[in-house]
Tab-separated table of C-alpha atoms and ligand atoms in Angstrom:
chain	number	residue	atom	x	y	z
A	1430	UNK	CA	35.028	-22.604	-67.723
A	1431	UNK	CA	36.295	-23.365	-71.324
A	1432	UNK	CA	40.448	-22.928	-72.042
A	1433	UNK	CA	41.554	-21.745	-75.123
A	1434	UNK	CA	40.127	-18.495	-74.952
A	1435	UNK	CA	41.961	-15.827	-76.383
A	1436	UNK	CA	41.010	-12.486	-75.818
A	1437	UNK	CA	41.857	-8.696	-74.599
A	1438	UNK	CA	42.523	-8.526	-70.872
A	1439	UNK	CA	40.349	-5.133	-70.025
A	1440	UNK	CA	40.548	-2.927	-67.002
A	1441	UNK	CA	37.203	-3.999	-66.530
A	1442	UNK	CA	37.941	-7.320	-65.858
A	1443	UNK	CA	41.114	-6.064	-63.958
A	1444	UNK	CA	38.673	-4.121	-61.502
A	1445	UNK	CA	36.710	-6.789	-61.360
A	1446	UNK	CA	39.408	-9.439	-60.074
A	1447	UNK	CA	41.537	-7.337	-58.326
A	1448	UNK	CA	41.178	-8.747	-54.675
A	1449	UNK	CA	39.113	-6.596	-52.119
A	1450	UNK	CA	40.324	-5.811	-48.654
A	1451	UNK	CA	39.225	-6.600	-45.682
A	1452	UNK	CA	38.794	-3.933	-42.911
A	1453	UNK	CA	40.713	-7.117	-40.622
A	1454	UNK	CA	43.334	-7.511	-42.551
A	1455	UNK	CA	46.932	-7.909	-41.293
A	1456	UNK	CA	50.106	-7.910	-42.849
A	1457	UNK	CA	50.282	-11.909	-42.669
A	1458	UNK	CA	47.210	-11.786	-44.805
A	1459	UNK	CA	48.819	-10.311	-47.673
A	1460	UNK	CA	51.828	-12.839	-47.480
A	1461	UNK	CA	55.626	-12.722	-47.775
A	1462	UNK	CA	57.138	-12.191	-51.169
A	1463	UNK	CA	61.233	-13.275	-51.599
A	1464	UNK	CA	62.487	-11.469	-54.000
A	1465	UNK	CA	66.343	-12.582	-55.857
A	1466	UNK	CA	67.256	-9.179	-57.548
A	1467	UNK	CA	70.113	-7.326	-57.455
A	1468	UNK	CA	74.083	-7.322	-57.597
A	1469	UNK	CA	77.142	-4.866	-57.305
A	1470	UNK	CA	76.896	-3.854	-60.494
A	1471	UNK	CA	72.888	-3.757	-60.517
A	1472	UNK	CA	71.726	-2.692	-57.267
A	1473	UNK	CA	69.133	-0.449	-58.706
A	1474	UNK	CA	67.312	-3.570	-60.318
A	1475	UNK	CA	66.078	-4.928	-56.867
A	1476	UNK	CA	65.255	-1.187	-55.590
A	1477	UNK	CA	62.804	-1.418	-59.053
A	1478	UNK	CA	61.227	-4.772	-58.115
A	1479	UNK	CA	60.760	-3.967	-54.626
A	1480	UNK	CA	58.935	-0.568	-54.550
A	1481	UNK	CA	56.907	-2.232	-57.459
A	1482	UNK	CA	56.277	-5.225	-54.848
A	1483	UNK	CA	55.556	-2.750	-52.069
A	1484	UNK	CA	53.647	-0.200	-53.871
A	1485	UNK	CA	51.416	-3.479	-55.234
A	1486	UNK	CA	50.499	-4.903	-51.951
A	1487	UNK	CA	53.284	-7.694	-50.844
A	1488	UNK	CA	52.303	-7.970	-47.145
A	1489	UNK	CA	56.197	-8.488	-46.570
A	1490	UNK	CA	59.213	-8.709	-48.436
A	1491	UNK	CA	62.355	-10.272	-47.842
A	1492	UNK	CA	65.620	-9.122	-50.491
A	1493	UNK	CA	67.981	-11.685	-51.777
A	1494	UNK	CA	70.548	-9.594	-52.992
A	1495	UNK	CA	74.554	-8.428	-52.709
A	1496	UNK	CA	75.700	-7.221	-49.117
A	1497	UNK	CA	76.702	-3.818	-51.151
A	1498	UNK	CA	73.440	-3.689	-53.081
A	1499	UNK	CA	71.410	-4.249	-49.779
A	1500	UNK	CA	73.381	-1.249	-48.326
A	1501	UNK	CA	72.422	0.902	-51.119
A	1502	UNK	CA	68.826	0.123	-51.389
A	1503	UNK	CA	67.676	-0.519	-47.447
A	1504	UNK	CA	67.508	3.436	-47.115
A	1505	UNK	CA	65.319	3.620	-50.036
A	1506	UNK	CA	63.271	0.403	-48.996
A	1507	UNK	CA	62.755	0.569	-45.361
A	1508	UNK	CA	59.683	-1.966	-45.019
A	1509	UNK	CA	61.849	-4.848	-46.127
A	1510	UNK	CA	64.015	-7.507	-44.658
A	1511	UNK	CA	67.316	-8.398	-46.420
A	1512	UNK	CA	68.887	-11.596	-47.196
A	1513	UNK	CA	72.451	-10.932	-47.695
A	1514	UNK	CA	73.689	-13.626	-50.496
A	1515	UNK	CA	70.202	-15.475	-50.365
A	1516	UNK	CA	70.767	-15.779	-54.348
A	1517	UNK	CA	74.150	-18.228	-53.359
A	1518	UNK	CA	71.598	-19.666	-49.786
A	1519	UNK	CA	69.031	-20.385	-52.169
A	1520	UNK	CA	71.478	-22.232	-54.425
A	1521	UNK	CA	72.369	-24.288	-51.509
A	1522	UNK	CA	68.947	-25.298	-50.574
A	1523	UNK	CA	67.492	-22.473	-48.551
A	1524	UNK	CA	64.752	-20.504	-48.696
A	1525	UNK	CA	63.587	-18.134	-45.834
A	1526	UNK	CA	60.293	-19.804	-44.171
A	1527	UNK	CA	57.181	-19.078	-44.911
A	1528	UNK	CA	57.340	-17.070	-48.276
A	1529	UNK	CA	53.750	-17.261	-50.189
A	1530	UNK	CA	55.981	-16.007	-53.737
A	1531	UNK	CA	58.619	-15.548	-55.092
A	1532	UNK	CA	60.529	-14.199	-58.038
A	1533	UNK	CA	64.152	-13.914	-59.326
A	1534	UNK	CA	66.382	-12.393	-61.636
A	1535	UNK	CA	66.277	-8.651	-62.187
A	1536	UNK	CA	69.708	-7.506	-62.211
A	1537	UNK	CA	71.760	-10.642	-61.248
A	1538	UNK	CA	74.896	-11.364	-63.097
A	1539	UNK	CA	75.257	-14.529	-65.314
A	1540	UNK	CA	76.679	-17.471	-62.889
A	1541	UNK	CA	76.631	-20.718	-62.562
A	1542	UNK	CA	74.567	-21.145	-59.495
A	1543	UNK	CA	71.666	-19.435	-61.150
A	1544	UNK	CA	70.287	-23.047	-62.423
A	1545	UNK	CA	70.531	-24.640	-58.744
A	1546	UNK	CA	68.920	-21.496	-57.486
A	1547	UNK	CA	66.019	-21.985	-59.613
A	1548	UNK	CA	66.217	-25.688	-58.949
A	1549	UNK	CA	65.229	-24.859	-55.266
A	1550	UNK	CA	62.704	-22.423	-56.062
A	1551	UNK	CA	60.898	-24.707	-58.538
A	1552	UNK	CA	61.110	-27.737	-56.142
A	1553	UNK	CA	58.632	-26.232	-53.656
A	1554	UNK	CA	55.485	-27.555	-55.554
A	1555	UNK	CA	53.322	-24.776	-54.111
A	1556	UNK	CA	55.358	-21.998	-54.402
A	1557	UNK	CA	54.504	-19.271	-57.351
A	1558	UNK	CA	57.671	-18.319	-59.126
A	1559	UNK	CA	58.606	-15.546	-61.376
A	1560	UNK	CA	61.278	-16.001	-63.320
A	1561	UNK	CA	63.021	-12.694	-65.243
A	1562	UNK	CA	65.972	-11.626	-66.866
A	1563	UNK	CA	68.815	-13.598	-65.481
A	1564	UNK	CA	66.678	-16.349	-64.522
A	1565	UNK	CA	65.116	-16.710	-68.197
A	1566	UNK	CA	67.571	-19.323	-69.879
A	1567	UNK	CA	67.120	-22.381	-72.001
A	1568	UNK	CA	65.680	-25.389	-69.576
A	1569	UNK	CA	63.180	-28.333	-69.543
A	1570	UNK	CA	60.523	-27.510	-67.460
A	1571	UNK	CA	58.857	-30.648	-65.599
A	1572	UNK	CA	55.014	-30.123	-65.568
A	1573	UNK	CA	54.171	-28.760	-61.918
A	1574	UNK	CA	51.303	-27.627	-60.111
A	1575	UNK	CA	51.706	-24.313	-60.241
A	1576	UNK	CA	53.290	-23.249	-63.538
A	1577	UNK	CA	56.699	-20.790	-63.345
A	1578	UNK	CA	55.719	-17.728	-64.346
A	1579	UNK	CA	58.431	-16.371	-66.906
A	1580	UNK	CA	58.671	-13.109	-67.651
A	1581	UNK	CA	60.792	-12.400	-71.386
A	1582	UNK	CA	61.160	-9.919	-73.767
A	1583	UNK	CA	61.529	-10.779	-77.143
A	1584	UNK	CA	65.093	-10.855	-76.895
A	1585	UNK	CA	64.774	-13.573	-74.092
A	1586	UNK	CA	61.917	-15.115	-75.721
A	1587	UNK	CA	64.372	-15.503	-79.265
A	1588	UNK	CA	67.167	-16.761	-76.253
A	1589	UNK	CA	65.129	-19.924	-75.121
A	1590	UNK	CA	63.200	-21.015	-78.068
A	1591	UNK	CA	65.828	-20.713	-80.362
A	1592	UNK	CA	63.510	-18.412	-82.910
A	1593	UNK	CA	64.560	-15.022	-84.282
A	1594	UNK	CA	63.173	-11.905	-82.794
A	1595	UNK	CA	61.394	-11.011	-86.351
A	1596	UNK	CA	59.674	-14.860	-85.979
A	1597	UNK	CA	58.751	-14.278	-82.222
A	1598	UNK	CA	57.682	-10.839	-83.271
A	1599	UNK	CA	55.242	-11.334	-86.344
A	1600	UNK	CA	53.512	-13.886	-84.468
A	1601	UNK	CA	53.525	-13.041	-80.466
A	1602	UNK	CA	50.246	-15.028	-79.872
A	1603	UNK	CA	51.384	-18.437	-81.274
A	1604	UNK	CA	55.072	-18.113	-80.138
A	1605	UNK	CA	54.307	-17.277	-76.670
A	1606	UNK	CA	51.545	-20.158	-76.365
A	1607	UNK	CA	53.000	-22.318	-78.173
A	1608	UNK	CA	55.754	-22.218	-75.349
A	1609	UNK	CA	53.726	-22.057	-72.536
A	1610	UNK	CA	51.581	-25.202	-74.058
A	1611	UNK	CA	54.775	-27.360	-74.582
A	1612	UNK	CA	56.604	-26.336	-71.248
A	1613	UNK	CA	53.878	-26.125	-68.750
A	1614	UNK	CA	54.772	-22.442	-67.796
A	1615	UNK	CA	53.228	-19.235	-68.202
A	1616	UNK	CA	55.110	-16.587	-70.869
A	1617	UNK	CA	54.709	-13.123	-69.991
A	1618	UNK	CA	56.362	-11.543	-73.501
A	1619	UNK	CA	56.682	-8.421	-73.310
A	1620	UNK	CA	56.363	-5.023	-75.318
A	1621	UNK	CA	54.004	-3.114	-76.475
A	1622	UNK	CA	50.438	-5.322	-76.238
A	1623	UNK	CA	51.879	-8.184	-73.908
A	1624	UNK	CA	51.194	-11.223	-74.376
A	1625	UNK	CA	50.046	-13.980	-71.384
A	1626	UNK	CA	49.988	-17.295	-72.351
A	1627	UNK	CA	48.945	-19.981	-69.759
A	1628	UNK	CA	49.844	-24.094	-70.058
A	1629	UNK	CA	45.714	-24.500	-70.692
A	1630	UNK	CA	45.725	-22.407	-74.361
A	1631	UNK	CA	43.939	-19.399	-72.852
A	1632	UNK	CA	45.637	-16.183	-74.169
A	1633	UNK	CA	45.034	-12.695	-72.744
A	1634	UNK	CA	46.875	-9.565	-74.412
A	1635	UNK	CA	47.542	-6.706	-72.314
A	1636	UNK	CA	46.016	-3.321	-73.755
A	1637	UNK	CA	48.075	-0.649	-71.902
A	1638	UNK	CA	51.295	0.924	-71.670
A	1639	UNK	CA	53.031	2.857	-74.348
A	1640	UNK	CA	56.616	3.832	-75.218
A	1641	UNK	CA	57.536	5.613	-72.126
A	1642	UNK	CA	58.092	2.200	-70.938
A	1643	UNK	CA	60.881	1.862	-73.185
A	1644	UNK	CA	63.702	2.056	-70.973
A	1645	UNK	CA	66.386	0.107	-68.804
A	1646	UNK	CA	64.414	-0.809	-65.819
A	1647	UNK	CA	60.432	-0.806	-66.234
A	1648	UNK	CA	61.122	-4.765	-66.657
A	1649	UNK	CA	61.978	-5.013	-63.172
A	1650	UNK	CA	59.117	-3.101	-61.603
A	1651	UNK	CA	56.927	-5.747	-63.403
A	1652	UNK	CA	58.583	-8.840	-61.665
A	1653	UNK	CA	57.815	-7.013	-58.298
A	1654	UNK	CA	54.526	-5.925	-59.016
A	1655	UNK	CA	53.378	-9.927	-60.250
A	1656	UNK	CA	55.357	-11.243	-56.592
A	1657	UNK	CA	53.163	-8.840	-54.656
A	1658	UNK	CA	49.771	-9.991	-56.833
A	1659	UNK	CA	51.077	-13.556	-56.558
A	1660	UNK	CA	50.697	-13.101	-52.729
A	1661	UNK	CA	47.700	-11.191	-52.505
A	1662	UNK	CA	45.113	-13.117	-55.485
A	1663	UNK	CA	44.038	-16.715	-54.935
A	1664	UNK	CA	43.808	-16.759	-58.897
A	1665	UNK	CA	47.730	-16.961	-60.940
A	1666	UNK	CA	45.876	-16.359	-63.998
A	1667	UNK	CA	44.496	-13.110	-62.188
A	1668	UNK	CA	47.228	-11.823	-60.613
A	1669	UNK	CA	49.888	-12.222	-64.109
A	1670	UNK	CA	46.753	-10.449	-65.716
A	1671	UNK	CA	46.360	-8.027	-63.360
A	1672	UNK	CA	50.196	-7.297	-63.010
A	1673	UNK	CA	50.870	-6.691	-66.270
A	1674	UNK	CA	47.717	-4.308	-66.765
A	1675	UNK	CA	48.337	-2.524	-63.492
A	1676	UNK	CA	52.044	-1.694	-65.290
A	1677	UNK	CA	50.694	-0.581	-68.605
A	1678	UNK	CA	48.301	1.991	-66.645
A	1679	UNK	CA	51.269	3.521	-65.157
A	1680	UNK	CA	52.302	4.350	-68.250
A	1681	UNK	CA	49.201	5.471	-69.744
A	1682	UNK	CA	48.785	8.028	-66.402
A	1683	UNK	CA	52.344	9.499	-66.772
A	1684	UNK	CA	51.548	10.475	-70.612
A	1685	UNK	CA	48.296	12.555	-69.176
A	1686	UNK	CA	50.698	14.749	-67.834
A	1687	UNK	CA	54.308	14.168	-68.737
A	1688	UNK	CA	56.051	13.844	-71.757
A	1689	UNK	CA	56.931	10.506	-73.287
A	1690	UNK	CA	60.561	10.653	-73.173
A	1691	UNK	CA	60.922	12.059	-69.930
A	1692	UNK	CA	59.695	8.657	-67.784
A	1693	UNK	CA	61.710	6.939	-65.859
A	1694	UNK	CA	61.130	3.035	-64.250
A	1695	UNK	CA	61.745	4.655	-61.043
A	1696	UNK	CA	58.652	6.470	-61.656
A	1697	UNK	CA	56.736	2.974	-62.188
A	1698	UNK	CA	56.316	2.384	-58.134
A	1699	UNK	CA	54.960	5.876	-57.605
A	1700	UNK	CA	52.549	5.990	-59.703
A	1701	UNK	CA	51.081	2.313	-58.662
A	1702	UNK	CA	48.835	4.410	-56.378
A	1703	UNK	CA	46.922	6.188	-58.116
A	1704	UNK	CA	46.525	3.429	-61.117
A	1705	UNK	CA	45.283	1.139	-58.012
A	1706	UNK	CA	42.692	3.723	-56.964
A	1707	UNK	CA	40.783	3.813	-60.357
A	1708	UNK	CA	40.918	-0.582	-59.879
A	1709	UNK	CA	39.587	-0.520	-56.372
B	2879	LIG	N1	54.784	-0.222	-75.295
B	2879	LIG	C1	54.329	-0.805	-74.186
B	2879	LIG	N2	55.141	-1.372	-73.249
B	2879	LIG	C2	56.464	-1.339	-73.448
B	2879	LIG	C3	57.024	-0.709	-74.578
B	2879	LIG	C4	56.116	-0.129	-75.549
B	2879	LIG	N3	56.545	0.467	-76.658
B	2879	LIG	N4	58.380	-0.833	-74.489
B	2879	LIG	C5	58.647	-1.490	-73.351
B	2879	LIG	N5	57.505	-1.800	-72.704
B	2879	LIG	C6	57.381	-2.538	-71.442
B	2879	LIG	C7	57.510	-4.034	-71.677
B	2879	LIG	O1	56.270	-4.626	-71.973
B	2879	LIG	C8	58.076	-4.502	-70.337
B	2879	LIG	O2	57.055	-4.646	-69.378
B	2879	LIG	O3	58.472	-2.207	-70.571
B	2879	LIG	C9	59.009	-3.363	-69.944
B	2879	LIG	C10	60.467	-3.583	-70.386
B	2879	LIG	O4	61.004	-4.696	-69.748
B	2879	LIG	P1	62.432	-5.327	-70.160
B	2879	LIG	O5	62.486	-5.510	-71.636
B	2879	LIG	O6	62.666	-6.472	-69.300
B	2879	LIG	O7	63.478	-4.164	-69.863
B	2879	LIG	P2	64.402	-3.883	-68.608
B	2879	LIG	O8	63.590	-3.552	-67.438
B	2879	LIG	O9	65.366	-2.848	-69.059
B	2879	LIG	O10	65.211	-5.120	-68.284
B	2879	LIG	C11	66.304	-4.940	-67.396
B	2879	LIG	O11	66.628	-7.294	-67.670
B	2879	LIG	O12	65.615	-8.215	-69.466
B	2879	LIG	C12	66.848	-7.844	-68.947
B	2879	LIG	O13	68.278	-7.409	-70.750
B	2879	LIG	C13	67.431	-6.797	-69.801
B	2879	LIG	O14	69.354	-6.539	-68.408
B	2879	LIG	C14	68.136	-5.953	-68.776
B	2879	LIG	C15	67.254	-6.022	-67.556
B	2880	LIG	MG1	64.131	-7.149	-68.089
């Protein structure tokens, strides 16, 4: 197919790429997402990511994240596995076995380990990586076969090219692609319209979501939602597109019924469902 295609990423395309099920499935078919989130003073951030990763799909998940933050999540996210301190494990070297994603950063304080950490992650040639938050900082990427996937808001964008906000915002399309083009990675910047820009010069912009996504958190539910897509399409382009439009619905469902203000990112994850049911 041609690259260099930039166009409107439509729910029609989302239904039409969104991967079926089979009646055989198990959970290994869906794979095992790794998710680095989470901190003392952030716990809530992984909670966000992983009922976004659950809610999505992710076959399994396993929880890098603070002994103290696992303790005040596990109740509220029963169907994972934790890694207490992966974020330091992974900075050594480690990674659990057999993960088929992964993504890190959502509410993980600044530290010096976090460029070893994703130093591992990136060295596993075939592993999909999201990189948020935390994990968005200025770095050389080397070109790989599978592009990181980062996920920044303008603010994180204007962090790691250097350009103002107002720059980054009065021209989203070339900024983010101009990015993804030079650094081999894929730019997920965010806000209202996202834009996806992929290392080949296609561009797809994201036409849901609204304002009541305006708030400390819905960020994080995204990273969790593109780990459990990573796992679950054979196509990155697909599952980032996907992601970011499954997201956007949840947004555009709530303000059917509820007022604007009044959404919260915790509400993200439960409304995944029904969003999914219109795609399927
Ligand atoms: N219209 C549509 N979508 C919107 C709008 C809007 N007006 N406003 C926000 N969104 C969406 C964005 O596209 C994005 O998907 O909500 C999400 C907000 O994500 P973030 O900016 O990452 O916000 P947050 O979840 O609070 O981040 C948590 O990570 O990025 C750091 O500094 C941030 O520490 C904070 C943490
Ligand atoms: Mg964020």
């Amino acid at each position: 197919p041609q690259t260099g295609n930039k166009r409107v990423w439509s729910g029609e395309d989302a239904g039409m790429t969104l991967p079926a099920i089979h009646s055989t499935a198990h959970k290994g078919t869906f794979g095992t997402g790794y998710l680095l989130a989470g901190s003392d003073t952030m716990p809530g951030s992984a909670l966000l990511a992983a009922k976004g990763a659950i809610r999505s799909g992710a076959g399994k998940l396993i929880i890098g994240t603070s002994r103290f933050a696992a303790g005040a999540i596990a109740g509220a996210v029963p169907e994972a596995t934790y890694e207490i301190d992966g974020f330091y494990k992974t900075a050594k070297g480690k990674l659990p076995d057999k993960i088929k994603a992964a993504a890190i950063g959502p509410g993980l304080e600044e530290e010096d380990a976090m460029e070893r950490c994703v130093k591992t992650l990136l060295a596993e040639e075939d592993l999909p990586v999201v990189l948020d938050a935390g994990a968005i900082q200025k770095r050389k990427y080397s070109k790989r076969k599978i592009p990181p996937i980062l996920t920044p808001h303008p603010g994180e964008m204007s962090r790691i090219t250097g350009l103002s906000i107002e720059d980054i915002q009065s021209r989203r399309i070339e900024a983010a692609g101009q990015y993804a083009k030079e650094q081999h990675v894929i730019v997920v910047l965010k806000g209202r319209h996202t834009v996806m820009a992929f290392p080949d010069g296609d561009v797809y912009v994201n036409p849901t979501g609204n304002a009541a996504l305006a708030k400390g958190g819905s960020g994080d539910s995204l990273t969790g939602i593109i780990l459990a897509f990573l796992c679950t399409h054979s196509s990155i382009k697909e599952a980032v597109a996907n992601a970011v439009y499954l997201h956007g619905s949840t947004a555009d469902l709530w303000v059917e019924s509820g007022g604007e203000r009044s959404m919260a990112a915790s509400d993200i994850p439960e409304l995944i469902p029904a969003v999914m049911k219109k795609l399927e």
